[in-house]
Tab-separated table of N, CA, C and O in Angstrom:
chain	number	residue	atom	x	y	z
A	270	VAL	N	21.742	-28.012	-28.007
A	270	VAL	CA	20.833	-26.526	-27.998
A	270	VAL	C	19.661	-26.702	-28.233
A	270	VAL	O	19.017	-27.535	-28.688
A	271	GLN	N	18.916	-25.705	-27.505
A	271	GLN	CA	17.406	-25.854	-27.214
A	271	GLN	C	17.114	-24.309	-27.088
A	271	GLN	O	17.724	-23.434	-26.979
A	272	LEU	N	16.033	-24.065	-28.173
A	272	LEU	CA	15.526	-22.846	-28.223
A	272	LEU	C	13.794	-22.620	-27.625
A	272	LEU	O	13.249	-23.726	-27.885
A	273	GLN	N	13.920	-21.720	-26.421
A	273	GLN	CA	12.349	-21.788	-26.052
A	273	GLN	C	11.719	-20.277	-26.333
A	273	GLN	O	12.431	-19.285	-25.782
A	274	ALA	N	10.867	-20.408	-27.170
A	274	ALA	CA	9.902	-19.532	-27.210
A	274	ALA	C	8.750	-19.307	-26.116
A	274	ALA	O	8.440	-19.953	-25.987
A	275	SER	N	8.459	-17.929	-25.923
A	275	SER	CA	7.259	-17.175	-25.568
A	275	SER	C	7.121	-15.937	-25.697
A	275	SER	O	7.586	-15.233	-26.443
A	276	GLY	N	5.810	-15.966	-25.049
A	276	GLY	CA	5.147	-14.517	-25.153
A	276	GLY	C	3.904	-14.282	-26.254
A	276	GLY	O	3.338	-13.148	-26.275
A	277	GLY	N	3.355	-15.472	-26.444
A	277	GLY	CA	2.225	-15.320	-27.631
A	277	GLY	C	1.035	-15.019	-26.868
A	277	GLY	O	1.241	-15.378	-25.711
A	278	GLY	N	0.100	-14.672	-27.649
A	278	GLY	CA	-1.342	-14.836	-26.967
A	278	GLY	C	-2.135	-14.165	-28.076
A	278	GLY	O	-1.979	-13.942	-29.275
A	279	LEU	N	-3.434	-13.887	-27.150
A	279	LEU	CA	-4.626	-13.066	-27.979
A	279	LEU	C	-4.397	-11.594	-27.528
A	279	LEU	O	-4.485	-11.165	-26.647
A	280	VAL	N	-4.321	-10.829	-28.834
A	280	VAL	CA	-4.715	-9.339	-28.739
A	280	VAL	C	-5.261	-9.053	-29.961
A	280	VAL	O	-5.510	-9.736	-30.940
A	281	ARG	N	-6.061	-7.752	-29.472
A	281	ARG	CA	-6.984	-6.948	-30.342
A	281	ARG	C	-6.039	-6.592	-31.488
A	281	ARG	O	-5.035	-5.950	-31.219
A	282	PRO	N	-6.665	-6.307	-32.404
A	282	PRO	CA	-6.158	-5.332	-33.532
A	282	PRO	C	-5.474	-4.210	-33.063
A	282	PRO	O	-6.663	-3.391	-32.552
A	283	GLY	N	-4.384	-3.697	-33.603
A	283	GLY	CA	-3.873	-2.540	-33.251
A	283	GLY	C	-3.194	-2.539	-31.770
A	283	GLY	O	-2.424	-1.755	-31.254
A	284	GLY	N	-3.352	-3.744	-31.099
A	284	GLY	CA	-2.693	-4.243	-30.132
A	284	GLY	C	-0.870	-4.506	-30.266
A	284	GLY	O	-0.656	-4.573	-31.539
A	285	SER	N	-0.268	-4.736	-29.083
A	285	SER	CA	1.115	-5.157	-29.263
A	285	SER	C	1.412	-6.524	-28.392
A	285	SER	O	0.662	-6.960	-27.419
A	286	LEU	N	2.513	-7.111	-28.764
A	286	LEU	CA	2.993	-8.273	-27.940
A	286	LEU	C	4.634	-8.047	-28.019
A	286	LEU	O	5.191	-7.763	-29.214
A	287	ARG	N	5.157	-8.947	-27.153
A	287	ARG	CA	6.625	-8.866	-27.047
A	287	ARG	C	6.898	-10.458	-27.032
A	287	ARG	O	6.570	-11.142	-25.981
A	288	LEU	N	7.580	-11.035	-28.393
A	288	LEU	CA	7.831	-12.542	-27.954
A	288	LEU	C	9.562	-12.702	-27.724
A	288	LEU	O	10.237	-11.538	-27.965
A	289	SER	N	9.570	-13.646	-26.794
A	289	SER	CA	11.155	-13.831	-26.455
A	289	SER	C	11.301	-15.250	-26.844
A	289	SER	O	10.487	-16.260	-26.808
A	290	CYS	N	12.718	-15.235	-27.035
A	290	CYS	CA	13.488	-16.604	-27.298
A	290	CYS	C	14.746	-16.789	-26.598
A	290	CYS	O	16.003	-15.710	-26.824
A	291	GLU	N	14.843	-17.599	-25.959
A	291	GLU	CA	15.895	-18.004	-25.217
A	291	GLU	C	16.742	-19.281	-25.777
A	291	GLU	O	15.984	-20.417	-26.128
A	292	ALA	N	18.206	-19.196	-26.232
A	292	ALA	CA	18.987	-20.085	-26.664
A	292	ALA	C	19.899	-20.849	-25.538
A	292	ALA	O	20.429	-19.879	-24.595
A	293	SER	N	19.769	-22.084	-25.329
A	293	SER	CA	20.516	-22.608	-23.918
A	293	SER	C	21.096	-23.799	-24.679
A	293	SER	O	20.848	-24.410	-25.588
A	294	GLY	N	22.296	-24.581	-23.620
A	294	GLY	CA	23.010	-25.366	-23.908
A	294	GLY	C	24.407	-25.214	-24.638
A	294	GLY	O	24.748	-24.109	-24.090
A	295	SER	N	24.837	-26.180	-25.172
A	295	SER	CA	26.330	-26.073	-25.303
A	295	SER	C	26.528	-25.109	-26.624
A	295	SER	O	26.445	-25.203	-27.835
A	296	ILE	N	26.748	-23.925	-26.649
A	296	ILE	CA	26.739	-22.850	-27.560
A	296	ILE	C	28.055	-22.195	-27.350
A	296	ILE	O	28.761	-21.341	-26.321
A	297	PHE	N	28.642	-21.866	-28.469
A	297	PHE	CA	29.980	-21.517	-28.386
A	297	PHE	C	29.612	-19.974	-29.159
A	297	PHE	O	30.565	-18.910	-28.306
A	298	SER	N	28.654	-19.643	-30.240
A	298	SER	CA	28.629	-18.546	-30.718
A	298	SER	C	26.957	-18.774	-31.592
A	298	SER	O	26.937	-19.659	-31.913
A	299	ILE	N	26.511	-17.343	-31.632
A	299	ILE	CA	25.462	-17.381	-32.250
A	299	ILE	C	25.376	-16.492	-33.574
A	299	ILE	O	25.768	-15.403	-33.181
A	300	ASP	N	25.640	-16.852	-34.644
A	300	ASP	CA	25.535	-16.366	-35.981
A	300	ASP	C	24.357	-15.370	-36.107
A	300	ASP	O	24.180	-13.830	-36.347
A	301	ILE	N	23.201	-15.790	-36.183
A	301	ILE	CA	22.020	-15.280	-36.901
A	301	ILE	C	20.740	-16.117	-35.966
A	301	ILE	O	20.923	-16.981	-35.524
A	302	MET	N	19.941	-14.868	-35.259
A	302	MET	CA	18.575	-15.384	-34.644
A	302	MET	C	17.611	-14.627	-35.669
A	302	MET	O	17.440	-13.519	-35.842
A	303	GLY	N	16.385	-15.410	-35.357
A	303	GLY	CA	15.281	-14.904	-36.279
A	303	GLY	C	14.242	-15.401	-35.729
A	303	GLY	O	14.220	-16.418	-35.078
A	304	TRP	N	13.042	-14.692	-36.142
A	304	TRP	CA	11.957	-15.029	-36.054
A	304	TRP	C	10.836	-15.577	-37.639
A	304	TRP	O	11.218	-14.791	-38.399
A	305	TYR	N	10.236	-16.677	-37.160
A	305	TYR	CA	9.596	-16.868	-38.499
A	305	TYR	C	7.966	-17.188	-38.042
A	305	TYR	O	8.007	-17.177	-37.022
A	306	ARG	N	7.031	-17.301	-39.027
A	306	ARG	CA	5.835	-17.420	-38.733
A	306	ARG	C	5.056	-18.314	-39.842
A	306	ARG	O	5.287	-18.424	-40.859
A	307	GLN	N	3.879	-19.094	-39.461
A	307	GLN	CA	3.165	-19.848	-40.253
A	307	GLN	C	1.996	-20.032	-39.662
A	307	GLN	O	1.375	-20.239	-38.353
A	308	ALA	N	1.032	-19.420	-40.702
A	308	ALA	CA	-0.062	-19.025	-40.389
A	308	ALA	C	-0.917	-20.328	-41.116
A	308	ALA	O	-0.340	-21.188	-41.940
A	309	PRO	N	-2.121	-20.952	-40.683
A	309	PRO	CA	-2.649	-21.831	-41.068
A	309	PRO	C	-3.162	-22.179	-42.575
A	309	PRO	O	-3.727	-21.439	-43.080
A	310	GLY	N	-2.532	-23.082	-43.055
A	310	GLY	CA	-2.945	-23.540	-44.301
A	310	GLY	C	-1.669	-22.867	-45.397
A	310	GLY	O	-1.673	-22.784	-46.547
A	311	LYS	N	-0.843	-21.902	-44.543
A	311	LYS	CA	0.117	-21.319	-45.454
A	311	LYS	C	1.607	-21.904	-44.935
A	311	LYS	O	1.764	-22.705	-44.128
A	312	GLN	N	2.639	-21.580	-46.078
A	312	GLN	CA	4.145	-22.087	-45.604
A	312	GLN	C	4.594	-21.048	-44.577
A	312	GLN	O	4.186	-19.903	-44.311
A	313	ARG	N	5.636	-21.870	-43.706
A	313	ARG	CA	6.556	-20.954	-42.908
A	313	ARG	C	7.322	-19.571	-43.524
A	313	ARG	O	7.438	-20.190	-44.942
A	314	GLU	N	6.871	-18.840	-43.048
A	314	GLU	CA	7.911	-17.230	-43.911
A	314	GLU	C	8.667	-16.837	-42.675
A	314	GLU	O	8.442	-16.950	-41.324
A	315	LEU	N	9.813	-16.045	-43.240
A	315	LEU	CA	10.754	-15.576	-42.469
A	315	LEU	C	9.721	-14.338	-42.178
A	315	LEU	O	9.458	-13.419	-42.873
A	316	VAL	N	10.001	-13.786	-40.884
A	316	VAL	CA	9.542	-12.268	-40.277
A	316	VAL	C	10.727	-11.445	-40.027
A	316	VAL	O	10.510	-10.081	-40.725
A	317	ALA	N	11.670	-11.691	-39.256
A	317	ALA	CA	12.788	-10.804	-39.311
A	317	ALA	C	13.836	-11.568	-38.558
A	317	ALA	O	13.856	-12.778	-38.014
A	318	ARG	N	14.915	-11.013	-38.639
A	318	ARG	CA	16.311	-11.768	-38.304
A	318	ARG	C	17.356	-10.685	-37.621
A	318	ARG	O	17.363	-9.467	-38.565
A	319	ILE	N	18.211	-11.243	-37.047
A	319	ILE	CA	19.504	-10.168	-36.620
A	319	ILE	C	20.732	-11.018	-36.525
A	319	ILE	O	20.712	-12.243	-36.143
A	320	PHE	N	21.800	-10.381	-37.031
A	320	PHE	CA	23.043	-11.002	-36.995
A	320	PHE	C	23.881	-10.693	-36.151
A	320	PHE	O	23.603	-9.662	-35.367
A	321	SER	N	24.847	-11.159	-35.953
A	321	SER	CA	25.757	-10.933	-34.744
A	321	SER	C	26.517	-9.847	-34.928
A	321	SER	O	26.771	-8.954	-33.853
A	322	SER	N	26.462	-9.217	-35.987
A	322	SER	CA	27.058	-7.755	-36.261
A	322	SER	C	25.838	-6.471	-35.478
A	322	SER	O	26.240	-5.723	-35.258
A	323	GLY	N	24.557	-7.205	-35.235
A	323	GLY	CA	23.601	-6.545	-34.990
A	323	GLY	C	22.619	-6.113	-35.998
A	323	GLY	O	21.784	-5.378	-35.807
A	324	THR	N	23.297	-6.349	-37.456
A	324	THR	CA	22.267	-5.759	-38.633
A	324	THR	C	21.004	-6.455	-38.486
A	324	THR	O	20.992	-8.080	-37.984
A	325	THR	N	20.004	-6.102	-38.807
A	325	THR	CA	18.619	-6.444	-38.914
A	325	THR	C	18.350	-6.471	-40.320
A	325	THR	O	18.381	-5.627	-41.311
A	326	ASN	N	17.354	-7.730	-40.502
A	326	ASN	CA	16.302	-7.496	-41.726
A	326	ASN	C	14.795	-8.028	-41.608
A	326	ASN	O	14.774	-8.641	-40.400
A	327	TYR	N	14.288	-7.391	-42.165
A	327	TYR	CA	12.656	-7.271	-42.093
A	327	TYR	C	12.072	-7.663	-43.313
A	327	TYR	O	12.430	-7.036	-44.506
A	328	VAL	N	10.905	-8.443	-43.428
A	328	VAL	CA	10.044	-8.574	-44.445
A	328	VAL	C	9.299	-7.521	-44.776
A	328	VAL	O	8.582	-6.546	-43.733
A	329	ASP	N	8.850	-7.028	-45.813
A	329	ASP	CA	8.163	-6.011	-45.946
A	329	ASP	C	6.985	-5.865	-45.170
A	329	ASP	O	6.612	-4.552	-44.699
A	330	PHE	N	5.943	-6.912	-44.887
A	330	PHE	CA	4.719	-6.863	-44.379
A	330	PHE	C	4.826	-6.490	-42.730
A	330	PHE	O	4.025	-6.045	-42.259
A	331	VAL	N	6.111	-6.173	-42.099
A	331	VAL	CA	6.379	-5.924	-40.762
A	331	VAL	C	7.036	-4.809	-40.774
A	331	VAL	O	7.217	-4.429	-39.548
A	332	LYS	N	7.802	-4.300	-41.451
A	332	LYS	CA	8.403	-2.843	-41.400
A	332	LYS	C	7.850	-1.704	-40.795
A	332	LYS	O	6.517	-1.512	-41.244
A	333	GLY	N	8.290	-1.155	-39.883
A	333	GLY	CA	7.669	-0.209	-39.385
A	333	GLY	C	6.703	-0.567	-38.079
A	333	GLY	O	6.367	0.361	-37.133
A	334	ARG	N	6.367	-1.976	-37.959
A	334	ARG	CA	5.535	-2.489	-36.894
A	334	ARG	C	6.263	-3.358	-36.041
A	334	ARG	O	5.951	-3.297	-34.543
A	335	PHE	N	6.725	-3.899	-36.343
A	335	PHE	CA	7.886	-5.029	-35.694
A	335	PHE	C	9.313	-4.778	-35.571
A	335	PHE	O	9.976	-4.179	-36.405
A	336	THR	N	9.914	-5.212	-34.153
A	336	THR	CA	11.160	-4.803	-34.158
A	336	THR	C	12.119	-5.728	-33.569
A	336	THR	O	11.423	-6.254	-32.341
A	337	ILE	N	12.999	-6.566	-34.039
A	337	ILE	CA	13.745	-7.746	-33.703
A	337	ILE	C	14.915	-7.033	-32.707
A	337	ILE	O	15.388	-6.274	-33.343
A	338	SER	N	15.426	-7.776	-31.629
A	338	SER	CA	16.533	-7.258	-30.966
A	338	SER	C	17.039	-8.802	-30.457
A	338	SER	O	16.222	-9.294	-30.144
A	339	ARG	N	18.354	-8.294	-29.779
A	339	ARG	CA	18.803	-9.125	-29.342
A	339	ARG	C	19.819	-9.113	-28.075
A	339	ARG	O	20.712	-8.069	-28.110
A	340	ASP	N	20.061	-9.879	-27.146
A	340	ASP	CA	20.760	-10.096	-25.801
A	340	ASP	C	21.729	-11.058	-25.642
A	340	ASP	O	21.519	-12.210	-25.651
A	341	PHE	N	22.928	-10.341	-26.542
A	341	PHE	CA	24.106	-11.326	-26.701
A	341	PHE	C	24.728	-12.211	-25.553
A	341	PHE	O	25.037	-13.103	-25.592
A	342	ALA	N	24.622	-11.282	-24.247
A	342	ALA	CA	25.144	-12.078	-23.071
A	342	ALA	C	23.967	-13.152	-22.767
A	342	ALA	O	24.526	-14.078	-22.033
A	343	LYS	N	22.741	-12.944	-22.831
A	343	LYS	CA	21.938	-13.802	-22.374
A	343	LYS	C	21.386	-14.890	-23.584
A	343	LYS	O	20.449	-15.606	-23.171
A	344	ASN	N	22.031	-14.584	-24.584
A	344	ASN	CA	21.574	-15.618	-25.847
A	344	ASN	C	19.838	-15.698	-26.076
A	344	ASN	O	19.152	-16.373	-26.258
A	345	MET	N	19.546	-14.249	-25.979
A	345	MET	CA	18.097	-14.106	-25.898
A	345	MET	C	17.875	-13.402	-27.319
A	345	MET	O	18.372	-12.510	-27.709
A	346	VAL	N	16.776	-13.363	-27.938
A	346	VAL	CA	15.926	-12.589	-29.047
A	346	VAL	C	14.787	-12.393	-28.700
A	346	VAL	O	14.034	-13.146	-28.057
A	347	TYR	N	14.452	-11.199	-29.311
A	347	TYR	CA	13.046	-10.667	-28.943
A	347	TYR	C	12.503	-10.114	-29.914
A	347	TYR	O	13.066	-9.681	-31.132
A	348	LEU	N	11.044	-10.199	-30.137
A	348	LEU	CA	10.456	-9.636	-31.200
A	348	LEU	C	9.080	-8.606	-30.800
A	348	LEU	O	8.353	-9.354	-30.073
A	349	GLN	N	9.558	-7.534	-30.929
A	349	GLN	CA	8.297	-6.544	-30.432
A	349	GLN	C	7.502	-6.430	-31.485
A	349	GLN	O	7.702	-5.887	-32.396
A	350	MET	N	6.205	-6.594	-31.444
A	350	MET	CA	5.283	-6.551	-32.480
A	350	MET	C	4.168	-5.664	-32.036
A	350	MET	O	3.484	-5.523	-30.969
A	351	ASN	N	4.106	-4.269	-32.534
A	351	ASN	CA	3.326	-3.138	-32.585
A	351	ASN	C	2.264	-3.047	-33.737
A	351	ASN	O	2.379	-3.721	-34.917
A	352	SER	N	0.899	-2.539	-33.555
A	352	SER	CA	0.213	-1.939	-34.510
A	352	SER	C	-0.343	-3.711	-35.451
A	352	SER	O	-0.288	-3.781	-36.497
A	353	LEU	N	-0.716	-4.476	-34.300
A	353	LEU	CA	-0.983	-5.665	-34.783
A	353	LEU	C	-2.379	-6.139	-35.626
A	353	LEU	O	-3.194	-5.244	-35.422
A	354	LYS	N	-2.155	-6.706	-37.024
A	354	LYS	CA	-3.550	-7.114	-37.552
A	354	LYS	C	-3.766	-8.493	-37.522
A	354	LYS	O	-3.009	-9.201	-37.224
A	355	PRO	N	-5.180	-8.510	-37.890
A	355	PRO	CA	-5.774	-9.931	-38.142
A	355	PRO	C	-4.834	-10.832	-38.791
A	355	PRO	O	-4.484	-12.097	-38.509
A	356	GLU	N	-3.986	-10.267	-39.986
A	356	GLU	CA	-3.452	-11.329	-40.787
A	356	GLU	C	-1.934	-11.518	-40.366
A	356	GLU	O	-1.089	-12.520	-40.642
A	357	ASP	N	-1.491	-11.016	-38.947
A	357	ASP	CA	-0.623	-11.368	-38.199
A	357	ASP	C	-0.871	-12.508	-37.440
A	357	ASP	O	0.196	-13.234	-36.898
A	358	THR	N	-1.744	-13.246	-37.252
A	358	THR	CA	-2.103	-14.477	-36.561
A	358	THR	C	-1.346	-15.371	-37.473
A	358	THR	O	-1.548	-15.796	-38.505
A	359	ALA	N	-0.616	-16.183	-36.505
A	359	ALA	CA	0.241	-17.234	-36.848
A	359	ALA	C	0.755	-17.938	-35.493
A	359	ALA	O	0.820	-17.696	-34.580
A	360	LEU	N	1.450	-19.133	-35.839
A	360	LEU	CA	2.614	-19.545	-34.986
A	360	LEU	C	3.832	-19.400	-35.265
A	360	LEU	O	4.476	-18.951	-36.428
A	361	TYR	N	4.276	-18.523	-34.263
A	361	TYR	CA	5.805	-17.867	-34.358
A	361	TYR	C	6.792	-18.506	-33.928
A	361	TYR	O	6.841	-19.087	-32.589
A	362	PHE	N	7.994	-18.848	-34.721
A	362	PHE	CA	9.211	-19.966	-34.498
A	362	PHE	C	10.062	-18.778	-34.303
A	362	PHE	O	10.399	-18.320	-35.398
A	363	CYS	N	10.981	-19.230	-33.304
A	363	CYS	CA	12.437	-18.661	-33.279
A	363	CYS	C	13.317	-19.466	-34.078
A	363	CYS	O	13.258	-20.882	-33.726
A	364	GLN	N	14.411	-19.179	-34.272
A	364	GLN	CA	15.213	-19.621	-35.818
A	364	GLN	C	17.011	-19.292	-34.915
A	364	GLN	O	16.853	-18.143	-34.747
A	365	GLY	N	17.599	-20.338	-35.108
A	365	GLY	CA	19.162	-19.637	-34.625
A	365	GLY	C	19.869	-20.488	-35.296
A	365	GLY	O	19.908	-21.907	-35.877
A	366	ASP	N	20.850	-19.771	-36.162
A	366	ASP	CA	22.202	-20.486	-36.722
A	366	ASP	C	23.713	-20.207	-35.850
A	366	ASP	O	23.900	-19.308	-35.359
A	367	ILE	N	23.437	-21.523	-35.077
A	367	ILE	CA	24.183	-21.550	-33.731
A	367	ILE	C	25.362	-22.496	-34.039
A	367	ILE	O	25.660	-23.506	-34.573
A	368	ARG	N	26.474	-22.119	-33.197
A	368	ARG	CA	27.919	-23.101	-33.306
A	368	ARG	C	27.904	-23.468	-31.796
A	368	ARG	O	28.137	-22.942	-30.878
A	369	SER	N	28.298	-24.730	-31.717
A	369	SER	CA	28.329	-25.340	-30.522
A	369	SER	C	30.006	-25.628	-30.735
A	369	SER	O	30.620	-25.908	-29.368
A	370	SER	N	30.730	-25.380	-31.601
A	370	SER	CA	32.194	-25.227	-31.153
A	370	SER	C	32.595	-24.372	-32.898
A	370	SER	O	31.406	-24.023	-33.275
A	371	ARG	N	33.705	-23.618	-32.577
A	371	ARG	CA	34.077	-22.903	-33.795
A	371	ARG	C	33.836	-23.351	-35.266
A	371	ARG	O	33.110	-22.524	-36.017
A	372	PHE	N	33.564	-24.869	-35.310
A	372	PHE	CA	33.334	-25.154	-36.824
A	372	PHE	C	32.173	-26.156	-37.215
A	372	PHE	O	31.697	-26.572	-38.058
A	373	ASN	N	31.433	-25.808	-36.221
A	373	ASN	CA	30.007	-26.758	-35.898
A	373	ASN	C	28.959	-25.612	-36.027
A	373	ASN	O	28.380	-25.419	-34.988
A	374	LEU	N	28.385	-25.621	-37.003
A	374	LEU	CA	27.332	-24.492	-37.372
A	374	LEU	C	26.123	-25.396	-37.616
A	374	LEU	O	26.229	-26.113	-38.739
A	375	ARG	N	24.899	-25.155	-37.012
A	375	ARG	CA	23.787	-25.773	-37.238
A	375	ARG	C	22.729	-24.920	-37.291
A	375	ARG	O	22.601	-23.734	-36.350
A	376	ASP	N	21.451	-24.872	-37.918
A	376	ASP	CA	20.137	-24.041	-37.550
A	376	ASP	C	19.415	-24.715	-36.523
A	376	ASP	O	19.347	-26.008	-36.692
A	377	TYR	N	18.902	-24.174	-35.479
A	377	TYR	CA	18.045	-24.617	-34.704
A	377	TYR	C	16.789	-23.996	-34.556
A	377	TYR	O	16.956	-23.058	-34.773
A	378	TRP	N	15.696	-24.825	-34.142
A	378	TRP	CA	14.224	-24.084	-34.191
A	378	TRP	C	13.775	-24.267	-32.916
A	378	TRP	O	14.044	-25.419	-31.836
A	379	GLY	N	13.328	-23.228	-32.204
A	379	GLY	CA	12.105	-23.340	-31.124
A	379	GLY	C	10.663	-24.088	-31.214
A	379	GLY	O	10.499	-24.237	-32.397
A	380	GLN	N	9.994	-24.297	-30.440
A	380	GLN	CA	8.849	-24.830	-30.485
A	380	GLN	C	7.996	-23.351	-30.834
A	380	GLN	O	8.142	-22.197	-30.531
A	381	GLY	N	6.875	-23.329	-31.639
A	381	GLY	CA	5.868	-22.276	-31.803
A	381	GLY	C	5.150	-21.460	-30.893
A	381	GLY	O	5.013	-22.412	-29.759
A	382	THR	N	5.219	-20.538	-30.743
A	382	THR	CA	4.185	-19.620	-29.975
A	382	THR	C	3.066	-18.652	-30.534
A	382	THR	O	3.447	-18.294	-31.679
A	383	LEU	N	1.889	-19.137	-29.869
A	383	LEU	CA	0.827	-18.768	-30.945
A	383	LEU	C	0.728	-17.358	-30.703
A	383	LEU	O	0.387	-16.952	-29.813
A	384	VAL	N	0.345	-16.771	-31.686
A	384	VAL	CA	-0.253	-15.018	-31.826
A	384	VAL	C	-1.738	-15.278	-32.507
A	384	VAL	O	-1.594	-15.316	-33.757
A	385	THR	N	-2.510	-14.657	-31.771
A	385	THR	CA	-4.069	-14.645	-32.190
A	385	THR	C	-4.266	-12.913	-31.947
A	385	THR	O	-4.507	-12.509	-31.137
A	386	VAL	N	-4.552	-12.498	-33.464
A	386	VAL	CA	-5.180	-11.143	-33.230
A	386	VAL	C	-6.583	-11.111	-33.785
A	386	VAL	O	-6.993	-11.165	-35.047
A	387	SER	N	-7.422	-10.528	-32.634
A	387	SER	CA	-8.992	-10.891	-33.341
A	387	SER	C	-9.510	-9.925	-32.015
A	387	SER	O	-9.258	-9.803	-30.925
A	388	SER	N	-10.647	-9.237	-32.852
A	388	SER	CA	-11.351	-8.535	-31.990
A	388	SER	C	-12.705	-9.334	-31.053
A	388	SER	O	-13.363	-8.717	-30.364
């Protein structure tokens, strides 16, 4: 199983970006998909996640600005980021709790995609 993230880039404060992540390989089902980020000198932190039920969780600092969504048929997860701030600058990682068979659940990570918010 592999996760491939894309969509990062340079954006001005107040701007928007949409990150995408595709899960591929031997996938039986996906329980949770999420986005994490790691700023320079800081630990990796959860940004948002979406469960197979469609339930979403957001950390407080992105509520009202970021939206996570998922295309179950395509094994894709998206992160729409609006009203971006310089403090959102970080390497963003997608993560998935994925089953390669009914009883084989593992977490997988994609490579990071860099988001830089600067004027």
